[in-house]
XYZ file of C-alpha atoms in Angstrom:
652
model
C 3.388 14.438 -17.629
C 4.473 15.198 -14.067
C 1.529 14.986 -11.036
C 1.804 17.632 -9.174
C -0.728 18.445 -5.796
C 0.254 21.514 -4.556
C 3.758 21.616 -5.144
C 4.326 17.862 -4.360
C 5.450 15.388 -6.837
C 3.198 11.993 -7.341
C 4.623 9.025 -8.874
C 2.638 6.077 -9.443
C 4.821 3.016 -9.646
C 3.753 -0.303 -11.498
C 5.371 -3.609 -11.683
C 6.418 -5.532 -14.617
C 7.506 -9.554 -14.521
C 8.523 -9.941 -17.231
C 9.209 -7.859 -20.724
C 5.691 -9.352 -22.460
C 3.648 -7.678 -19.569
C 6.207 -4.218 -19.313
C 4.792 -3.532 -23.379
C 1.576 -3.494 -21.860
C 1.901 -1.151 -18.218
C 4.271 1.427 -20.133
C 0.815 2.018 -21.987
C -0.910 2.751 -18.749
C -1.381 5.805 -17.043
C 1.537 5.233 -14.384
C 4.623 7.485 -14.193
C 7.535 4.725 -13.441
C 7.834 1.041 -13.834
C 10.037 -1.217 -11.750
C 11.335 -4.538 -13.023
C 14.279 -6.900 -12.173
C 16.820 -8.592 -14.210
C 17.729 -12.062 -13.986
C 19.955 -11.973 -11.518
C 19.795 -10.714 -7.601
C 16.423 -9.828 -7.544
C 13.764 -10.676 -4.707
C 11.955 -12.487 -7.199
C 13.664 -15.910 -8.291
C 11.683 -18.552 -8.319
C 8.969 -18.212 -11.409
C 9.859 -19.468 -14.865
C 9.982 -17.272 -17.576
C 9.725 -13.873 -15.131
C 12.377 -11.272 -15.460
C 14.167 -9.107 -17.774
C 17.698 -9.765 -20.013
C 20.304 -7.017 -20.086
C 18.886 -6.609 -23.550
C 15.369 -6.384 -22.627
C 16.424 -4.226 -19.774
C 17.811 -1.646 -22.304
C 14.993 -1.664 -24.456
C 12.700 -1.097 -21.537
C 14.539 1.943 -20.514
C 14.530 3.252 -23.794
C 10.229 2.790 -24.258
C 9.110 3.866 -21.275
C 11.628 7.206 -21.785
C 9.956 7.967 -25.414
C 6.776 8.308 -23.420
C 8.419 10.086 -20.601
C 8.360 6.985 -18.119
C 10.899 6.174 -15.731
C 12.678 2.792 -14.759
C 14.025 1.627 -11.842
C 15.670 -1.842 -11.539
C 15.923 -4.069 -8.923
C 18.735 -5.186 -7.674
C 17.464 -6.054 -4.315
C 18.727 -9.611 -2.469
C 21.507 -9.838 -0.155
C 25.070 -11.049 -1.998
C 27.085 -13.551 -0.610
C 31.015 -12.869 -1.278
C 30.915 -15.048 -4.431
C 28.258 -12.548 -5.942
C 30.165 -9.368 -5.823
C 32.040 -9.554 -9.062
C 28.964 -10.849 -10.832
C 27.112 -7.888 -9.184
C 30.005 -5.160 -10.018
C 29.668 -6.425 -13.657
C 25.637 -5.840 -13.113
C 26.408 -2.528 -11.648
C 28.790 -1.840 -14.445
C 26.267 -2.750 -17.281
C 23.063 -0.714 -15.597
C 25.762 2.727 -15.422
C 25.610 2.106 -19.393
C 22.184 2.220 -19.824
C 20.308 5.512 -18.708
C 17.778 3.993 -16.019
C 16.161 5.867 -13.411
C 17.835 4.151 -10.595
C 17.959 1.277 -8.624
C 16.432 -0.587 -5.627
C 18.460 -2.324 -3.091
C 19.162 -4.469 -0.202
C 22.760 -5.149 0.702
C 24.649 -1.815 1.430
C 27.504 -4.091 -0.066
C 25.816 -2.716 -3.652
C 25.987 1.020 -2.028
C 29.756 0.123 -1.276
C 29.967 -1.258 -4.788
C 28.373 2.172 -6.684
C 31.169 4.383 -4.404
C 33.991 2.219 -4.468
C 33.718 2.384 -8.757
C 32.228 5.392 -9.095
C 28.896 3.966 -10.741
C 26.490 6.673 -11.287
C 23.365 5.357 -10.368
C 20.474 6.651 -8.437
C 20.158 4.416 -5.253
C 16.809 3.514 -3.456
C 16.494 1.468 -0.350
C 14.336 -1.942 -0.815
C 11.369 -2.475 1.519
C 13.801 -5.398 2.221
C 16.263 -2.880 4.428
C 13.605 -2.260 6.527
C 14.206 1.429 6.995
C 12.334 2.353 10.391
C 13.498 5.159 12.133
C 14.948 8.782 11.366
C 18.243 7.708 12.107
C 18.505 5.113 10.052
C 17.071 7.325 6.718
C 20.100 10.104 7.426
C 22.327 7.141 7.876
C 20.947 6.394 3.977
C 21.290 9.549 2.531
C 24.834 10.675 3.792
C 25.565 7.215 1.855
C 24.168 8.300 -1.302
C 20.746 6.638 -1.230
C 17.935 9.220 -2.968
C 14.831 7.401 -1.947
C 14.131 5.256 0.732
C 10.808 2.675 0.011
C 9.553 2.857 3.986
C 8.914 0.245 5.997
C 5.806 -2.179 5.936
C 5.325 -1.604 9.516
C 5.212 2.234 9.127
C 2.456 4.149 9.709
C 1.458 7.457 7.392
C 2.097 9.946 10.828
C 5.635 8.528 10.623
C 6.584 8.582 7.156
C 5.154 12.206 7.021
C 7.801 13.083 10.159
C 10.582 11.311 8.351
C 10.131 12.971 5.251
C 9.745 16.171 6.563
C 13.125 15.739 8.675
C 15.322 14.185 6.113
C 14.124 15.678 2.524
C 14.186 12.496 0.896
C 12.030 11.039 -1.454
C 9.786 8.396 -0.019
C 8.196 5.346 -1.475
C 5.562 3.507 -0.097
C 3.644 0.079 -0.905
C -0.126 1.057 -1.663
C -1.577 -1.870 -3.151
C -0.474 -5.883 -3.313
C 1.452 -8.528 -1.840
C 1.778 -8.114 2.185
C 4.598 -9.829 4.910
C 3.473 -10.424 8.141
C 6.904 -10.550 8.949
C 9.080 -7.341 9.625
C 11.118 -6.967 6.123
C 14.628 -8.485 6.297
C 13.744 -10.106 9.788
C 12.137 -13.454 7.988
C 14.794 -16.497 8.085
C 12.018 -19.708 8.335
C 12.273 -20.413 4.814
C 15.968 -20.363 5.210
C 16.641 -22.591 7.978
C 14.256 -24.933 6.853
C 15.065 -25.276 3.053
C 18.017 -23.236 2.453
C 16.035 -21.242 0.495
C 16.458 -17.645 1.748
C 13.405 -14.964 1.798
C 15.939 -12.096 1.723
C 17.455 -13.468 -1.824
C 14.593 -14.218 -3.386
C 13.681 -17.749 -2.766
C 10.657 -17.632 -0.027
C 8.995 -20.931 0.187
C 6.121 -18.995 2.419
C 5.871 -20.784 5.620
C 4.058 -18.171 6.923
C 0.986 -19.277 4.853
C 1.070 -22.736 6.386
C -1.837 -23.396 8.238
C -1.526 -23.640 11.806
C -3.223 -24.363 15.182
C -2.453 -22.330 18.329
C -1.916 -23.302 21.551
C -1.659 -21.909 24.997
C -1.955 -23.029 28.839
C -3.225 -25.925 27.725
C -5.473 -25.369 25.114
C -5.963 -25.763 21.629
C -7.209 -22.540 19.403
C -9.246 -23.370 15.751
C -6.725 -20.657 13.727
C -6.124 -21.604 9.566
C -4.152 -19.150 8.564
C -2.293 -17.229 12.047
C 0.528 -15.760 9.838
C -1.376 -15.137 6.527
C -1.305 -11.247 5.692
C -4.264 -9.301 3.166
C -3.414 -7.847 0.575
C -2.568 -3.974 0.550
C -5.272 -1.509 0.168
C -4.701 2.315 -0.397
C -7.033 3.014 -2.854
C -9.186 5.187 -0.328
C -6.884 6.902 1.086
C -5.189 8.961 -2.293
C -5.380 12.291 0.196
C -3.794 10.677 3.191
C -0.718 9.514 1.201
C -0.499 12.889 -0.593
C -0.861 14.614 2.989
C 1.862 12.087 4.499
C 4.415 13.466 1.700
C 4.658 10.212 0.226
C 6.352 10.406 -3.033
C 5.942 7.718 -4.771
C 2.823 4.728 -4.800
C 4.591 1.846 -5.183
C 1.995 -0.890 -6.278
C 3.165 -4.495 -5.602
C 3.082 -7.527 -8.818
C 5.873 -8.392 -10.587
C 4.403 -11.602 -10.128
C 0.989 -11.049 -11.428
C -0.431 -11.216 -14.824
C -0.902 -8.709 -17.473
C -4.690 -7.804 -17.685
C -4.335 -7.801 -12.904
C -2.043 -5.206 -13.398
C -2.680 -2.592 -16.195
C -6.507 -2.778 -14.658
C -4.561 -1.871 -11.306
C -2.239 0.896 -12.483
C -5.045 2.816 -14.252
C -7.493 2.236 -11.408
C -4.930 4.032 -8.975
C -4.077 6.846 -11.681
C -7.304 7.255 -12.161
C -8.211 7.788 -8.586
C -4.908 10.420 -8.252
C -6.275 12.534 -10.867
C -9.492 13.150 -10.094
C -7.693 13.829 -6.576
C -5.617 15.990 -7.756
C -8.242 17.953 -10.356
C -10.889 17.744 -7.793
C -9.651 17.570 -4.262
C -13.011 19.102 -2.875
C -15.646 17.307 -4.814
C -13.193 13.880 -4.684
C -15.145 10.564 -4.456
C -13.059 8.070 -2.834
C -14.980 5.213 -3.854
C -15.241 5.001 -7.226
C -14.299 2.262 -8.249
C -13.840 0.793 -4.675
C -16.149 -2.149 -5.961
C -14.250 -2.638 -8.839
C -11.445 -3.757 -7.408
C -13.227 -5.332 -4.390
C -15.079 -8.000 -6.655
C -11.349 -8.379 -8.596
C -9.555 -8.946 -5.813
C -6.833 -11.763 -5.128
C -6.876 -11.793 -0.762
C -8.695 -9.706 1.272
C -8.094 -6.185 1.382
C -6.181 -4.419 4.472
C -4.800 -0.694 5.286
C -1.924 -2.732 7.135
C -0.052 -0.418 9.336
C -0.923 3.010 7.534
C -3.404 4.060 10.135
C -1.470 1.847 13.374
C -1.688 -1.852 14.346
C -4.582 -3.486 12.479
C -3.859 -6.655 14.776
C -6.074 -10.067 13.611
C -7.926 -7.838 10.903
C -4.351 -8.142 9.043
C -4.623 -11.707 8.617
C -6.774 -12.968 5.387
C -8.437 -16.164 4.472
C -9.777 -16.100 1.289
C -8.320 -18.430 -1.036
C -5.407 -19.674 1.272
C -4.466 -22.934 1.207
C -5.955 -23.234 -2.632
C -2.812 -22.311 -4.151
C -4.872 -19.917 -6.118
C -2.251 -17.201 -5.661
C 0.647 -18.869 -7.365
C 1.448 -19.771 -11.157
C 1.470 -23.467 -10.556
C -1.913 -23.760 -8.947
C -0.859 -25.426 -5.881
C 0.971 -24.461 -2.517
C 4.258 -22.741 -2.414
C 5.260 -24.865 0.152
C 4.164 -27.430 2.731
C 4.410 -28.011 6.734
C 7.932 -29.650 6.723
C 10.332 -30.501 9.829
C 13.605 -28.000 10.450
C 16.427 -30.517 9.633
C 17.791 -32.149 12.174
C 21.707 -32.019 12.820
C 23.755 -34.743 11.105
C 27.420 -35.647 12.035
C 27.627 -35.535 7.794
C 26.690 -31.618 7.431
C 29.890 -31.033 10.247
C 32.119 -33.012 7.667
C 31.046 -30.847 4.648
C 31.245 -27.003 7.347
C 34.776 -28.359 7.988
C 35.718 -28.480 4.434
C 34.658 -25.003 3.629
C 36.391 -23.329 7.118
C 39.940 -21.637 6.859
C 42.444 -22.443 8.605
C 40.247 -25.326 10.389
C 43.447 -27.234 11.832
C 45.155 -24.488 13.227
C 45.108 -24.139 16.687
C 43.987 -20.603 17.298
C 47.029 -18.399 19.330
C 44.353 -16.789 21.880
C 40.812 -18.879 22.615
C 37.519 -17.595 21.419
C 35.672 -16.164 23.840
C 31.683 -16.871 24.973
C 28.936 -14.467 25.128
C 25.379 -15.532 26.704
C 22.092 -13.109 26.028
C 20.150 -13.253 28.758
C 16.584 -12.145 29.373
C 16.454 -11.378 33.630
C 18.812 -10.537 35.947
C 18.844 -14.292 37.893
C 20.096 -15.300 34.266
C 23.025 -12.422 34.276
C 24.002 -13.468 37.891
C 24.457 -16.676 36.765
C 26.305 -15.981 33.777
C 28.870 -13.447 36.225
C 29.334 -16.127 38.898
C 30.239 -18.663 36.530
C 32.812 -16.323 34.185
C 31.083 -15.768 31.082
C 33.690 -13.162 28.991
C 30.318 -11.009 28.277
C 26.334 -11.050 28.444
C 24.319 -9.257 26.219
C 21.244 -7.544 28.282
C 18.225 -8.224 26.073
C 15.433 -4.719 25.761
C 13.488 -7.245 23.917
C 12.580 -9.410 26.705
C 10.366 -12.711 26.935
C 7.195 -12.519 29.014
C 6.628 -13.322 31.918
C 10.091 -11.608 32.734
C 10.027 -7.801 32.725
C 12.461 -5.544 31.538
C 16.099 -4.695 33.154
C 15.422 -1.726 36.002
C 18.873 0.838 36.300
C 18.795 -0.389 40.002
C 19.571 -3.944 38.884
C 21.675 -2.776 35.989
C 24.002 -1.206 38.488
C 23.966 -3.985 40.659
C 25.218 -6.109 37.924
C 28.153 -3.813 36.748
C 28.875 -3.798 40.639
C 29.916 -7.795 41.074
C 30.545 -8.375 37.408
C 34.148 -8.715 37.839
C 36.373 -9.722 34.352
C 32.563 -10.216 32.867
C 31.435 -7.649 29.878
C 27.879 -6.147 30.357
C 26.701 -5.074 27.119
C 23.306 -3.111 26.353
C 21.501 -5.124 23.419
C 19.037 -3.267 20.987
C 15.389 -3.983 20.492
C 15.416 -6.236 17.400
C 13.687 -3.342 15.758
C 14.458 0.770 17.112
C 10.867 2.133 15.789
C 10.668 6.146 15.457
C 8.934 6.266 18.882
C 11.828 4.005 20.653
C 14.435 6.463 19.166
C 13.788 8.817 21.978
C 13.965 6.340 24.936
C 16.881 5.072 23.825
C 18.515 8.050 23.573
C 17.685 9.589 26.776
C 18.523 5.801 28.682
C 22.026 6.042 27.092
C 22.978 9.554 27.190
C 22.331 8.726 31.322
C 23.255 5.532 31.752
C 25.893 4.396 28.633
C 28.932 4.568 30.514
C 28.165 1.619 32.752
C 28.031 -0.522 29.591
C 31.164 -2.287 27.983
C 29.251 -1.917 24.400
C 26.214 -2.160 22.536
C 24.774 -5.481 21.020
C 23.341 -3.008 17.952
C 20.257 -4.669 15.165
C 19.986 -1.642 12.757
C 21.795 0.716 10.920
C 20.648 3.751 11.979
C 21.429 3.323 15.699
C 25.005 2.003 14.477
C 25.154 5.147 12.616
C 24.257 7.583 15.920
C 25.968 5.537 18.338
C 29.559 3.691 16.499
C 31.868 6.595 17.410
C 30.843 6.606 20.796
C 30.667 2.681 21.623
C 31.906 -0.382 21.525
C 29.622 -1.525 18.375
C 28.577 -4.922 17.399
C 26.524 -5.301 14.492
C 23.641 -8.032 15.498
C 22.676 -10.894 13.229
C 19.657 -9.334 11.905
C 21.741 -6.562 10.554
C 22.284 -9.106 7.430
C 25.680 -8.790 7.137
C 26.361 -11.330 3.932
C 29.492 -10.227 2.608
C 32.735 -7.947 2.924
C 31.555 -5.031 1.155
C 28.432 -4.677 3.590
C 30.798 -5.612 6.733
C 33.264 -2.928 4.872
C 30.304 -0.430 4.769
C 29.423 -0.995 8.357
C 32.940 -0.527 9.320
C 33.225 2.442 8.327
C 30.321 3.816 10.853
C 32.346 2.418 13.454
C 31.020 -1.206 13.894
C 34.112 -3.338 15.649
C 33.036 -6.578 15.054
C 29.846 -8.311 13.571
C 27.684 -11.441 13.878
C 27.532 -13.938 11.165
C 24.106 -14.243 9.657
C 22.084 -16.982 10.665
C 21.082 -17.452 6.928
C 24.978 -18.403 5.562
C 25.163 -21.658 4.252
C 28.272 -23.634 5.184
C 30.003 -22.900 1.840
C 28.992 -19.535 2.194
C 29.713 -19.176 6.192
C 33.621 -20.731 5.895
C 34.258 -18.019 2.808
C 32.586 -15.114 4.756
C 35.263 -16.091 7.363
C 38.227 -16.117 5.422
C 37.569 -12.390 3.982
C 36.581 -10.842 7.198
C 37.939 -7.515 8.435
C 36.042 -7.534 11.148
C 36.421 -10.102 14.615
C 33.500 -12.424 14.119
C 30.845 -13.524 16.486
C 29.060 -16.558 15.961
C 25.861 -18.169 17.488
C 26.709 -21.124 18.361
C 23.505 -22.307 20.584
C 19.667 -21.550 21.606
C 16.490 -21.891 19.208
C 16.868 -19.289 16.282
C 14.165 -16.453 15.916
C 13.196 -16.749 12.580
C 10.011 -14.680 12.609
C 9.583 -10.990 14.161
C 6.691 -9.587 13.928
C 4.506 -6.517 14.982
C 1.302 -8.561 15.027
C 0.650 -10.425 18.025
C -0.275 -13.915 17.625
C -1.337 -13.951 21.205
C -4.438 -12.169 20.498
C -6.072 -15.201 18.818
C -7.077 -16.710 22.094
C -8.341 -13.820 23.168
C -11.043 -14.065 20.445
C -11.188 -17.572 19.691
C -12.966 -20.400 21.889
C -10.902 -23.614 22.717
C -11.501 -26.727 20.613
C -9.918 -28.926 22.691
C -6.900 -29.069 26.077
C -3.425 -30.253 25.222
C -0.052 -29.176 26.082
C 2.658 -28.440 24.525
C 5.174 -30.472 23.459
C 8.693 -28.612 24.171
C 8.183 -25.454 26.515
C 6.171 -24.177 29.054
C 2.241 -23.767 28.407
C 2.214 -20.090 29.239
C 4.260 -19.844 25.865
C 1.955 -19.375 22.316
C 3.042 -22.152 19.631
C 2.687 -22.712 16.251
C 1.271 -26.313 15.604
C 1.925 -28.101 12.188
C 1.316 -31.845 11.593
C 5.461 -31.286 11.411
C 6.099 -30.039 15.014
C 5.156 -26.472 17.375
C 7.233 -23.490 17.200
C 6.633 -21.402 19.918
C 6.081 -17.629 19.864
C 8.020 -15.394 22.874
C 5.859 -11.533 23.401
C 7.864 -9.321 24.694
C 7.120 -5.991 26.467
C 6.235 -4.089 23.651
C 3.780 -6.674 22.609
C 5.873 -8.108 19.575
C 6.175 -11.621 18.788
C 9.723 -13.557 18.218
C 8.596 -17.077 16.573
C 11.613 -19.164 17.318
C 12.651 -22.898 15.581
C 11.457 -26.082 17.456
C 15.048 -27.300 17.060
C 17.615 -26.277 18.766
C 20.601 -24.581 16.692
C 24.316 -26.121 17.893
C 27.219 -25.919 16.608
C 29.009 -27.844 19.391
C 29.924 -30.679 17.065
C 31.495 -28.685 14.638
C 33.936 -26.622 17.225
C 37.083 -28.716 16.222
C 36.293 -27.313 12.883
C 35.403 -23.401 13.886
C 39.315 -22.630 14.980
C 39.871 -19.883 12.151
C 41.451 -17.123 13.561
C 38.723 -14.541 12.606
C 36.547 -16.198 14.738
C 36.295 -14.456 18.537
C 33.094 -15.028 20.219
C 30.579 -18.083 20.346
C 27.291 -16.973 21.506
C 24.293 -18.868 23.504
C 21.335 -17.378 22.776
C 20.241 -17.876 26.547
C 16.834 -16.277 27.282
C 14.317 -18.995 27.072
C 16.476 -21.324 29.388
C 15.795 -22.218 33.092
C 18.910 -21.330 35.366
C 19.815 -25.402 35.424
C 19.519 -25.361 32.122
C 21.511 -22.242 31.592
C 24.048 -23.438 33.680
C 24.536 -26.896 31.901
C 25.050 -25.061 28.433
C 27.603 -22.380 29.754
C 30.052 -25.034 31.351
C 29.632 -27.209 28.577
C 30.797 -24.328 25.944
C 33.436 -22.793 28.345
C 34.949 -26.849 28.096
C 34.836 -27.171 24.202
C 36.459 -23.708 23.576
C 38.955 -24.600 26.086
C 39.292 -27.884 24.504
C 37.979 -28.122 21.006
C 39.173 -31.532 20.394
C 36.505 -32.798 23.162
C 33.526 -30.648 21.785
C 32.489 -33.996 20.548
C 32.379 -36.034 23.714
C 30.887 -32.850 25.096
C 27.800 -32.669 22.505
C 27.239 -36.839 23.208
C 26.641 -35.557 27.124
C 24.450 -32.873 26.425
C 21.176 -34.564 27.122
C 18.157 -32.222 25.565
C 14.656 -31.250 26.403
C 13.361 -29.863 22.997
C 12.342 -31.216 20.007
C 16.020 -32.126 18.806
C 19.327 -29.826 16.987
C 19.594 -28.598 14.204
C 22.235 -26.577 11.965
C 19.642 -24.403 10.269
C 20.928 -22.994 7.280
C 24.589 -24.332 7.587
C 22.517 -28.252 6.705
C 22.959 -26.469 3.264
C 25.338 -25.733 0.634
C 25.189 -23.170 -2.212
C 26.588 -24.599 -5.246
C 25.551 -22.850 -9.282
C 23.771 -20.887 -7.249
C 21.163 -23.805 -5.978
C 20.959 -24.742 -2.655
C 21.411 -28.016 -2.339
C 21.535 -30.873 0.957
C 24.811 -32.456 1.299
C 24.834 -36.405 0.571
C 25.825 -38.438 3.224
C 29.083 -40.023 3.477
């Protein structure tokens, strides 16, 4: 039977892993149940988890003789090998009469239009839907629900909802990130093993030490999130318009879950036949002394800063089906002349000399760094709004200064790495009085691509997740011109992404990759921790947080609006491989520029305006290029994808 609270539908969603524990939550007292197949789904990894087409279609038809819906996921990002095994996927879930289903990749939303598949869409937590902008973007695409944001508090899902008339879904109970969704690529450039397809090998429950100016901070567990907690707050979620509870598991045993699920319906019940005389703590207790981590509101209420980060049981392995650690402390992989062998075999077109030269792009992060970047005549520089501390944002006065000497140079306006409801306005008003002195817009979500690609020059950031034509396809079609590769692509995967594309291509091609973005601010801890001992760090300046592993530091950039960008200890370069990189698709190399010094700055920008002038010497050129951090690295491109394993190239 429907829940209804004055005129508002309830849903209470449960997990299932696996079609054993779905027999037992259909019998609870929830209203949906989610589950994923065995293919692209966010969760991989565990043996014996996951549903058969068969079991899929038996599912749907239990839980709909006891008036239950299901929703399946279909939720990681495709590479362009995956879309005919997806369309098939597609295909066989149109047959079968479920509810709808939860994605990821807007290459699945191109997919469903392109065949006509009648299925209900709803966006994954995974798209990381954030602003109003992007949810209309959503539903003129088709989408009927969009599961909001991690970072999203209930006063902005309640203002999104009430502007868009979508359905909403949000997580009330399990599992937290403290990582914004989609914008998590350590596991990737580490292992290969990519967090947005289902394969997270959890680095951010590592333990680490901080450091800063010199001294060392007694943190375990900096990056560790609690567990979801919504259980006493039934009215604010009802008040927010949320439709539907989503409660987190597909992971978890049976007898965890149906407790769960009937705790929560429980609790919305008596809500909803008792909203005066409602006792919101119950069972509280209950599921206090049951608990897995410690419990946290997350961001329903605003920032909950260090009180986000949990402790219990980490580092036990307690969590996980094997009993031990997901993962250890283990080094980024350091750049091999081997890997560039195996990225030139998989590039098209790799010994053609290209008929006009690829062009460089630098982001910088002050206005010393753009003057440098004009005077020495780099084709375009990307003005960063997310920028590093100590440095302070770009002022209109030197903005104009800029487009006043910047000669044949391109000055380009690049987003925040995430456009949050309350950024939507500034942004707005900045380039409705100020847009015209840009050349284009370096753009990092969809909904600011949808307001602003008819109006600009549009390129679609890495972050955007861009994996394979049909999303690039999609994104064309709201007026992107041309896109950056994602810095998750394995070599395999980058050289056939290439060879498709419909859409110029940017690559990075140097700087440290940010693999971690993240609302909570890591800086905090030594505001609130004492010292345990003075040492320095390793690779950059002591004014700059790291990350310390028995492995290496990563350090952590704040920027002005107080979030954190945890970037790799290596440095990503391609420079070895530029011989190889001559495919026509590709137009723009990009140095990631705003954590160097101006010598520094000025060594890499010569040394890349050389190689794409003369490819054959990029070589010679990477032999010369003395550095100062920890060491290169090819991230994710170390890797190829092969029976759908990643797996390290041998050496030759």
């Amino acid at each position: 039977m429907t829940r209804i609270f004055n005129g508002k539908t309830i849903e209470l969603l449960a997990p299932a892993g696996n079609f054993e524990i779905f027999s037992n939550i259909v019998q609870t007292r929830c209203d949906a149940i989610y589950l994923g197949g065995k293919t692209l789904n966010m969760r991989m990894i565990r043996k014996g988890f996951n549903f058969t087409n068969t079991e899929i279609k038996q599912a749907i038809k239990q839980a709909h003789a006891v008036d239950k819906k299901v929703y399946v996921t279909v939720n990681n990002l495709l590479h362009d090998l995956e879309i005919d095994e997806a369309l098939d996927y597609l295909s066989f879930l149109a047959s079968t009469e479920v509810d709808g289903i939860i994605v990821q990749d807007l290459g699945i939303v191109e997919l469903c239009k392109e065949h006509q598949l009648s299925l209900p869409i709803h966006s994954s937590v995974m798209m990381n839907v954030h602003n109003l902008d992007y949810v209309h973007a959503l539903k003129e695409s088709g989408v009927t629900r969009v599961v909001l944001s991690r970072e999203m508090d209930l006063k902005t899902a309640k203002y999104i909802q009430s502007q868009s008339g979508l359905e909403t879904e949000y997580f009330v109970h399990g599992d937290m990130c403290t990582v914004n969704g989609s914008n998590c690529y350590f596991s990737s450039t580490i292992w290969g093993n990519s967090s947005n397809r289902g394969r997270c090998f959890k680095p951010c429950r590592w333990s680490y030490r901080v450091k800063k100016d010199g001294h060392l901070y007694p943190t375990e567990y900096p990056l560790a999130a609690k567990d979801m907690y919504m259980y006493e707050h039934i009215p604010e979620l009802i008040e927010a318009n949320v439709t539907s509870f989503k409660i987190e598991g597909r992971m978890r045993e049976t007898d965890f879950i149906v407790d769960l699920v009937n705790t929560y319906a429980d609790a919305i019940d008596r809500y909803i036949s008792d909203p005066i005389g409602y006792d919101r703590k119950e069972q509280a207790e209950h599921l206090f002394n049951n608990r897995k981590r410690d419990f946290t509101t997350a961001y329903a209420f605003g920032n909950p800063g260090l009180q986000f980060i949990n402790t219990r049981y980490e580092g036990t392995g307690k969590f996980y089906s094997t009993g031990k650690m997901f993962s250890t402390p283990t080094e980024e992989p350091e750049l091999q002349v081997h890997y560039i062998k195996k990225i030139a075999e998989t590039i098209p077109n790799s010994n053609n000399k290209q008929s006009e030269l690829p062009r460089l792009a630098v982001k910088v992060n002050n206005i010393d760094q753009a003057q440098l970047c004009i005077t020495l005549g780099v084709d375009r520089i990307y003005l960063a709004a997310d920028v590093f501390f100590p440095d302070q944002p770009f002022t209109i006065e030197q903005i104009k200064e800029l487009i006043q000497i910047k000669q044949t140079s391109e000055v380009f306006f690049a987003f925040p790495q995430m456009v949050n409801q309350s950024q939507v306005e500034q942004i707005d008003q900045f380039l409705h009085l100020y847009g015209h002195l840009f050349d284009g817009l370096l753009v990092t979500n969809l909904g600011s691509i949808y307001k602003y690609g008819r109006d600009f020059h549009v390129i679609a950031d890495y972050n955007v997740n861009i994996y394979n034509q049909k999303a690039s396809q999609f994104y064309k079609s709201l007026g992107t011109n041309e896109l950056t590769t994602s810095i998750e692509a394995k070599a395999d995967q980058l050289g056939q992404f290439i060879a498709r594309s419909q859409l110029p291509i940017e690559l990075i091609a140097h700087g440290p990759l940010k693999v971690m973005y993240l609302d909570l601010d890591l800086y905090d801890n030594t505001k609130v921790l004492d010292p345990i001992e003075e040492q320095d760090n390793r690779y950059v300046a002591n004014h700059i947080l790291t990350l310390q592993t028995d492995k290496g530091e990563n350090p952590v950039y704040r920027d002005q609006f107080g979030k954190n960008h945890l970037l790799t200890m290596k440095t990503f370069c391609l420079l070895p491989a530029f011989r190889h990189l001559q495919a026509p698709q590709i137009k723009r190399y990009r140095i990631e520029g705003q954590t160097y010094t101006l010598d520094r700055l000025e060594t890499l920008i010569s040394t890349y305006q050389q190689a794409i002038a003369q490819p054959e010497m990029a070589g010679d050129l990477f032999e010369q290029l003395n550095t100062d951090t920890a060491g290169y690295t090819l991230g994710a491109l170390t890797y190829q994808y092969q029976n759908g394993k990643p797996t390290v190239p041998s050496k030759c």
